[in-house]
PDB file of C-alpha atoms (C1' of nucleotides) in Angstrom:
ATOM      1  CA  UNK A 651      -2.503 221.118 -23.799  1.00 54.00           C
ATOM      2  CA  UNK A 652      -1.820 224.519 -24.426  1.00 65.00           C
ATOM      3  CA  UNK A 653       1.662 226.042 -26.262  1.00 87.00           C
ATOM      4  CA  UNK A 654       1.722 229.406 -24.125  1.00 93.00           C
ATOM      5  CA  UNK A 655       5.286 230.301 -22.893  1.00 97.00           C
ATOM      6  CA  UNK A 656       6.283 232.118 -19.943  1.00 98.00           C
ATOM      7  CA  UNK A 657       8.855 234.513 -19.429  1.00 98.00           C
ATOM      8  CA  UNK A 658      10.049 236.815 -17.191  1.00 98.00           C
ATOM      9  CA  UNK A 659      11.640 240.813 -18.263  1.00 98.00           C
ATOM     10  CA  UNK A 660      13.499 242.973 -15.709  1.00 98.00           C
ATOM     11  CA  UNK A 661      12.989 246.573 -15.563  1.00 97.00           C
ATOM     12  CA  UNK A 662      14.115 248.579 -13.294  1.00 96.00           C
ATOM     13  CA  UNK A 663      11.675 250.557 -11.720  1.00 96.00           C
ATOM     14  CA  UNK A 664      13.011 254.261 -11.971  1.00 94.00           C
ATOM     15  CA  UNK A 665      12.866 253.897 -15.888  1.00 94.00           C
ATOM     16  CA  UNK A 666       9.529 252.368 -16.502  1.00 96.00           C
ATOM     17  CA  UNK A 667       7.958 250.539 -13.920  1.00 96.00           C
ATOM     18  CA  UNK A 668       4.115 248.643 -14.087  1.00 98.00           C
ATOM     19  CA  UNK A 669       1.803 251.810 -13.096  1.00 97.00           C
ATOM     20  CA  UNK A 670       3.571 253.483 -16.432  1.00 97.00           C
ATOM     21  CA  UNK A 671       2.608 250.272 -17.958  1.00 98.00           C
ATOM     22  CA  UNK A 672      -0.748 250.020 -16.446  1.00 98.00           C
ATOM     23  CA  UNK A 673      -1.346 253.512 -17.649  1.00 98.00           C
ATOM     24  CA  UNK A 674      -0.333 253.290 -21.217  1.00 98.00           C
ATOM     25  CA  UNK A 675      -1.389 249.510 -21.792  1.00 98.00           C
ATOM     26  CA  UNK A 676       0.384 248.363 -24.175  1.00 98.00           C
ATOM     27  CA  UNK A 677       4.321 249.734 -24.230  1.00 97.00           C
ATOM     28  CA  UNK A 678       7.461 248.332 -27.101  1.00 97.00           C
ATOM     29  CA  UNK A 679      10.019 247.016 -24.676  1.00 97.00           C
ATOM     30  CA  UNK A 680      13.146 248.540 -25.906  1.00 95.00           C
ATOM     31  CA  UNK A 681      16.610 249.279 -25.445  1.00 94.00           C
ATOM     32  CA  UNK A 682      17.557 245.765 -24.808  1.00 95.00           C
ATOM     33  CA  UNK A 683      20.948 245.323 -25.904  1.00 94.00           C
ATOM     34  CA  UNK A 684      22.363 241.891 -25.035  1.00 94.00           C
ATOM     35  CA  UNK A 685      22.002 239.486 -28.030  1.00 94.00           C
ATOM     36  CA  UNK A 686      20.446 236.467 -25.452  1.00 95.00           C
ATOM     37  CA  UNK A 687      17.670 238.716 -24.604  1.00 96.00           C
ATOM     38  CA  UNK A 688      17.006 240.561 -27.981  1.00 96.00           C
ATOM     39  CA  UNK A 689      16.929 236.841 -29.599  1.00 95.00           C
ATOM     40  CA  UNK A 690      14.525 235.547 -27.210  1.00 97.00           C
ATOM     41  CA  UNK A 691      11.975 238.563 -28.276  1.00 97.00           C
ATOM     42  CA  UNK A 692      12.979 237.734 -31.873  1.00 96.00           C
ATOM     43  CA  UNK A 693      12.609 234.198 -32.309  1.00 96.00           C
ATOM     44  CA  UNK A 694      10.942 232.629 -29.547  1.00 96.00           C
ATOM     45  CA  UNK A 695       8.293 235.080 -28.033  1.00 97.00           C
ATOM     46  CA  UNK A 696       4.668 234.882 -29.602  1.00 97.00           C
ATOM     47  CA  UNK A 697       1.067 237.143 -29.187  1.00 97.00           C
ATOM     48  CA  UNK A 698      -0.322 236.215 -26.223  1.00 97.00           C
ATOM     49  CA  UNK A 699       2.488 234.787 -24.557  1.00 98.00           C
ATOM     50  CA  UNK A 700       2.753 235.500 -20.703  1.00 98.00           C
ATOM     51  CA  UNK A 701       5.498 237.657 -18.690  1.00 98.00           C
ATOM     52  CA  UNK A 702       6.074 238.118 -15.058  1.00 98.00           C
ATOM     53  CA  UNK A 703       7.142 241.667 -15.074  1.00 98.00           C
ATOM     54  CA  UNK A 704      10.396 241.997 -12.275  1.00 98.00           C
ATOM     55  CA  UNK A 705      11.959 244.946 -10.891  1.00 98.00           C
ATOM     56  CA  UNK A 706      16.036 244.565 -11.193  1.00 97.00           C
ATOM     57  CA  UNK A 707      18.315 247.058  -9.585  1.00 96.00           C
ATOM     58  CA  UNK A 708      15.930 248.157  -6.424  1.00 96.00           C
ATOM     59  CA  UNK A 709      15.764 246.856  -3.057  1.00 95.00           C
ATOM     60  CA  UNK A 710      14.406 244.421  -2.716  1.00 97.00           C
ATOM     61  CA  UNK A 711      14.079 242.768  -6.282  1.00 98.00           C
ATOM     62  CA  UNK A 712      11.023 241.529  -6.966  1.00 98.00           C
ATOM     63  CA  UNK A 713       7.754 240.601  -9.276  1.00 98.00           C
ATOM     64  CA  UNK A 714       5.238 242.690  -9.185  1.00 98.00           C
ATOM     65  CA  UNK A 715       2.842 241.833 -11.665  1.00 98.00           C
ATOM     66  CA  UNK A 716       2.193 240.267 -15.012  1.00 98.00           C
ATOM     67  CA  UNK A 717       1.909 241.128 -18.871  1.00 98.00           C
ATOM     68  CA  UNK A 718       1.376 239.511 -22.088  1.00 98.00           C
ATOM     69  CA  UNK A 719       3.190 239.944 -25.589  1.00 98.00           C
ATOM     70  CA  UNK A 720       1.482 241.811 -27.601  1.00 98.00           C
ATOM     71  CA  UNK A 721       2.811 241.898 -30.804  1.00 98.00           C
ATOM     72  CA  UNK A 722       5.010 240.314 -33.362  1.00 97.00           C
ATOM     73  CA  UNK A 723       9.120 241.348 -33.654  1.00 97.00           C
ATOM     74  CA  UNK A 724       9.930 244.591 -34.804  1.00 96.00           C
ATOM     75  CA  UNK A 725      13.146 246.878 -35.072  1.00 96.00           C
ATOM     76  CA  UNK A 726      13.728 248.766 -31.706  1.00 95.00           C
ATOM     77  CA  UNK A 727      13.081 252.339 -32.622  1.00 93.00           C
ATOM     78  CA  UNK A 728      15.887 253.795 -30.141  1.00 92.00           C
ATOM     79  CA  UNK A 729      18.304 252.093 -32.051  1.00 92.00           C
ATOM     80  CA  UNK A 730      17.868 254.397 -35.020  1.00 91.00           C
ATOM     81  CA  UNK A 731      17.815 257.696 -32.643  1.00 89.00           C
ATOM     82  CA  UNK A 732      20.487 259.775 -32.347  1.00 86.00           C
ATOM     83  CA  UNK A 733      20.086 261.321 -29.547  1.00 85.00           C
ATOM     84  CA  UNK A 734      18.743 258.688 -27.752  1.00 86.00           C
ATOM     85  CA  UNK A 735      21.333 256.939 -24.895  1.00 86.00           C
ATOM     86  CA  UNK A 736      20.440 253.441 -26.965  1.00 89.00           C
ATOM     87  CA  UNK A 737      21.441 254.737 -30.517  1.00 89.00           C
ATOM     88  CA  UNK A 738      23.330 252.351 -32.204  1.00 88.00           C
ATOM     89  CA  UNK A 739      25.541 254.163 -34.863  1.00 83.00           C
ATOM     90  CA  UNK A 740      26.447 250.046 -36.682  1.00 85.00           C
ATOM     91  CA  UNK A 741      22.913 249.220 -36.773  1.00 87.00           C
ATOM     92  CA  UNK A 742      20.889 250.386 -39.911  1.00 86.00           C
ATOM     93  CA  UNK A 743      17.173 250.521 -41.140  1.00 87.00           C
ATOM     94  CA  UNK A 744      18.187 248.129 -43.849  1.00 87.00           C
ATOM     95  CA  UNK A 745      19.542 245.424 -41.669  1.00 86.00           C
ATOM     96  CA  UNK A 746      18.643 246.405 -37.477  1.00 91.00           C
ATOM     97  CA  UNK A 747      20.649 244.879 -34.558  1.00 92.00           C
ATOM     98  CA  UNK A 748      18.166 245.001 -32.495  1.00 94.00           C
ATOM     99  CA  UNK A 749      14.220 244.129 -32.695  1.00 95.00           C
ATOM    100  CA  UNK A 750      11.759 244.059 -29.502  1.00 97.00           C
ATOM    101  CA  UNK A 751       8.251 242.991 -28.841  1.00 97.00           C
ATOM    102  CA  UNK A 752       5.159 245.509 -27.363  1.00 98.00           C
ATOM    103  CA  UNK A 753       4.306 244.185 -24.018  1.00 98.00           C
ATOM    104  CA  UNK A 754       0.633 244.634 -22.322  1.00 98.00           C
ATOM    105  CA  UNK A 755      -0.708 244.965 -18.811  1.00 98.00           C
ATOM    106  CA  UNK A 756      -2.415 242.147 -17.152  1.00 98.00           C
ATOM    107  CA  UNK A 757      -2.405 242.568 -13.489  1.00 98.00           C
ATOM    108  CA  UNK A 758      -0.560 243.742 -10.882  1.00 98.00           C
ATOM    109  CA  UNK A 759       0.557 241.609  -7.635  1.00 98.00           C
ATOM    110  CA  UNK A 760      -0.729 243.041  -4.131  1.00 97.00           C
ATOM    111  CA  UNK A 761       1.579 240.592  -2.645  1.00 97.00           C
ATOM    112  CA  UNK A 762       4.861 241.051  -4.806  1.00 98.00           C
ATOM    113  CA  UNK A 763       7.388 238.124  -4.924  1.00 98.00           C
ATOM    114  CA  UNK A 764      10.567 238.730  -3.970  1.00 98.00           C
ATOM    115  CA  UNK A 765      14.061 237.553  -4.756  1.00 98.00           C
ATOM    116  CA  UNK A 766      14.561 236.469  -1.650  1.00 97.00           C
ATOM    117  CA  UNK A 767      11.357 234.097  -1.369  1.00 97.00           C
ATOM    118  CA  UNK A 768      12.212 232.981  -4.657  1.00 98.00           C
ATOM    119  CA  UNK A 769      15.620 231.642  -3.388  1.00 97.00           C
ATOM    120  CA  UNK A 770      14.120 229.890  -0.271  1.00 96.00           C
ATOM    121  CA  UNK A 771      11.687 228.261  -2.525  1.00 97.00           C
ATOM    122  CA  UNK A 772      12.741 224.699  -3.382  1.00 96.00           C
ATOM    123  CA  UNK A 773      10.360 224.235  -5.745  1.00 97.00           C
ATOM    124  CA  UNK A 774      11.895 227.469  -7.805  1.00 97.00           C
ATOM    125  CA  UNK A 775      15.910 226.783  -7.535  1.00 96.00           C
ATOM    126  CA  UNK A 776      15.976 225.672 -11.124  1.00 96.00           C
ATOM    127  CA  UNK A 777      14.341 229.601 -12.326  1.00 97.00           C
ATOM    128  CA  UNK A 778      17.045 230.636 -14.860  1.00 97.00           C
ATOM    129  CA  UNK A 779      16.550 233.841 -13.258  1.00 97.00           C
ATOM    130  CA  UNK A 780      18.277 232.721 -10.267  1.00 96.00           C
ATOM    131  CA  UNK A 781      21.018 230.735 -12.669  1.00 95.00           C
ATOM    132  CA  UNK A 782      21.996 233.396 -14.940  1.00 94.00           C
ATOM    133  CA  UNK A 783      22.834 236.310 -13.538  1.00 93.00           C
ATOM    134  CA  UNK A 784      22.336 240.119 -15.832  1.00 94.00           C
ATOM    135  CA  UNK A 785      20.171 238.203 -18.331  1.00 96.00           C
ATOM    136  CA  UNK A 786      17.041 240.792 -18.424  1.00 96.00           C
ATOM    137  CA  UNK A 787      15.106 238.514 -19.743  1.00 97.00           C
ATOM    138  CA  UNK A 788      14.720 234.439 -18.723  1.00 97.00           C
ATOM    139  CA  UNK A 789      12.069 231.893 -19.615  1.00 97.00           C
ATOM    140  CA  UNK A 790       9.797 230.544 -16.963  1.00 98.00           C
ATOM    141  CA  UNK A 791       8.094 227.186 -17.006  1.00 97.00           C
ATOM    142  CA  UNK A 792       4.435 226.983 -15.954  1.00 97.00           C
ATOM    143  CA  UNK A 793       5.380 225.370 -12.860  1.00 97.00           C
ATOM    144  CA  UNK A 794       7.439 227.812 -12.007  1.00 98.00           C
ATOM    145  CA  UNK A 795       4.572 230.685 -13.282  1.00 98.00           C
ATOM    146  CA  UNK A 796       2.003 228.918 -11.154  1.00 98.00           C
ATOM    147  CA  UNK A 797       4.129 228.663  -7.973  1.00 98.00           C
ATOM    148  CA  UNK A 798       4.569 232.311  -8.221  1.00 98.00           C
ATOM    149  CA  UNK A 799       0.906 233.195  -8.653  1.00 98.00           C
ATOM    150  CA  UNK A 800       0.502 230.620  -5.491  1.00 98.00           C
ATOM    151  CA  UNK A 801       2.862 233.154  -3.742  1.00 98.00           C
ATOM    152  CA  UNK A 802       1.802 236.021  -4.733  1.00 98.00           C
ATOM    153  CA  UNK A 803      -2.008 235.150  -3.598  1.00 97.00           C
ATOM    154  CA  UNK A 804      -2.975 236.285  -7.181  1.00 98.00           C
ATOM    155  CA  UNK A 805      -5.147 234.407  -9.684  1.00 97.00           C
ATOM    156  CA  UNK A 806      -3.636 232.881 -12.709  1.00 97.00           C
ATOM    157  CA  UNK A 807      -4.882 235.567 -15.822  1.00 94.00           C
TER     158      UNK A 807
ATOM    159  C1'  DG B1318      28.255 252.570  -2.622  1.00 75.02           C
ATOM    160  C1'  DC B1319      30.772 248.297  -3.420  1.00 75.02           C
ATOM    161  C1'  DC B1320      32.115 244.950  -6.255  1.00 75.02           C
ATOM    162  C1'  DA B1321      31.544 240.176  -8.571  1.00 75.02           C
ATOM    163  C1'  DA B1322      29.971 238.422 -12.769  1.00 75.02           C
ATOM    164  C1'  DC B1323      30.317 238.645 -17.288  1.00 75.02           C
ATOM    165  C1'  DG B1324      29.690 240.605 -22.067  1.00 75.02           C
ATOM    166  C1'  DT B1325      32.292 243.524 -25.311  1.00 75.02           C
ATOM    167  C1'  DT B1326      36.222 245.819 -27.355  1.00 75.02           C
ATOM    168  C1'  DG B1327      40.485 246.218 -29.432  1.00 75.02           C
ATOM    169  C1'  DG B1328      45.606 245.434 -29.595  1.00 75.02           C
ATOM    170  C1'  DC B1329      48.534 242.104 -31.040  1.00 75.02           C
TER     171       DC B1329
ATOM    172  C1'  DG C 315      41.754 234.243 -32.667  1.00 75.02           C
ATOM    173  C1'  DC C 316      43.428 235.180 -27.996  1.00 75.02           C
ATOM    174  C1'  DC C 317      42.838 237.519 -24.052  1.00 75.02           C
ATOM    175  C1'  DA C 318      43.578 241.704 -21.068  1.00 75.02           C
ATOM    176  C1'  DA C 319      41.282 245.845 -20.271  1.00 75.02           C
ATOM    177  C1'  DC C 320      37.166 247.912 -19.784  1.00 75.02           C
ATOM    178  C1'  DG C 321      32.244 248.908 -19.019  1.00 75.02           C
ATOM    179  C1'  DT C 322      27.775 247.476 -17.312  1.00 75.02           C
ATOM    180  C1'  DT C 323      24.401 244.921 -14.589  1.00 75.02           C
ATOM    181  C1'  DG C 324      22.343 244.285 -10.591  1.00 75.02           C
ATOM    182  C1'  DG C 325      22.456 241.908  -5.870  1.00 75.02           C
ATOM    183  C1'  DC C 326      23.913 243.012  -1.534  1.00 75.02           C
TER     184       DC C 326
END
DNA sequence: GCCAACGTTGGC
DNA sequence: GCCAACGTTGGC
């Protein structure tokens, strides 16, 4: 019996997509600013847990590919940046809004799932991805993580 | 590009 | 504290 939880993160793919992953490894997954989301990362994510990695605003959506957390919580840099477009001028270094976890590659889906296949799925109708639309990031059961490796012809890693 | 869903802001 | 106005997400 293992305690691994599965997730699943939306980016969308003209920001940071999973070559730029691929090619960097290991990346902080910031600018997250919905408390849902940023509380997942916070209090619920651990090392090692597993993330399909989805591609939101792009046609069509879709999973392409996997990652793991790789680190603990930790106060989302961009937050303290003034110039950049996720500055948050209420948030401080002494008490931060917003905290975010570094993501790594794992593999990348020849066969990517899409939305669409998802929804004509019956096994995956209960995916809070399909339930609760603009949260970027949803937990996944490992039923639901399996079935999409099943679909995606790509080995559970 | 449109627009529904829905989270946030701010006037009262 | 309510809720209308507003802004953003993200599927289509």
């Amino acid at each position: 019996m293992s305690d691994t939880q599965y997730w699943l993160m939306k980016s969308e793919p003209d920001v940071f997509d999973i070559d730029d992953l691929k090619a960097v490894d290991q990346e902080p997954w910031d600018s997250i600013r919905n408390y849902e989301a940023r509380n997942f990362m916070r209090d619920d994510m651990k090392v090692g847990d597993k993330v399909l990695f989805y591609y939101s605003n792009v046609r069509p959506p879709r999973i392409v590919g996997t990652m793991e957390v790789a680190s603990e919580p930790y106060p989302d840099p961009t937050q303290f940046d003034p110039e950049s477009d996720y500055f948050d001028e209420k948030s401080s270094e002494e008490d931060p809004t917003w905290q975010l976890v570094d993501v790594k590659f794992v593999q990348k889906f020849d066969n990517p799932v899409t939305r669409n296949a998802i929804k004509e799925e019956a096994s995956l109708q209960d995916m809070v991805l399909l339930n609760r639309f603009r949260l970027s990031i949803t937990p996944v059961t490992e039923q639901e993580w399996k079935k999409i490796h099943e679909m995606a012809g790509a080995e559970l890693k």
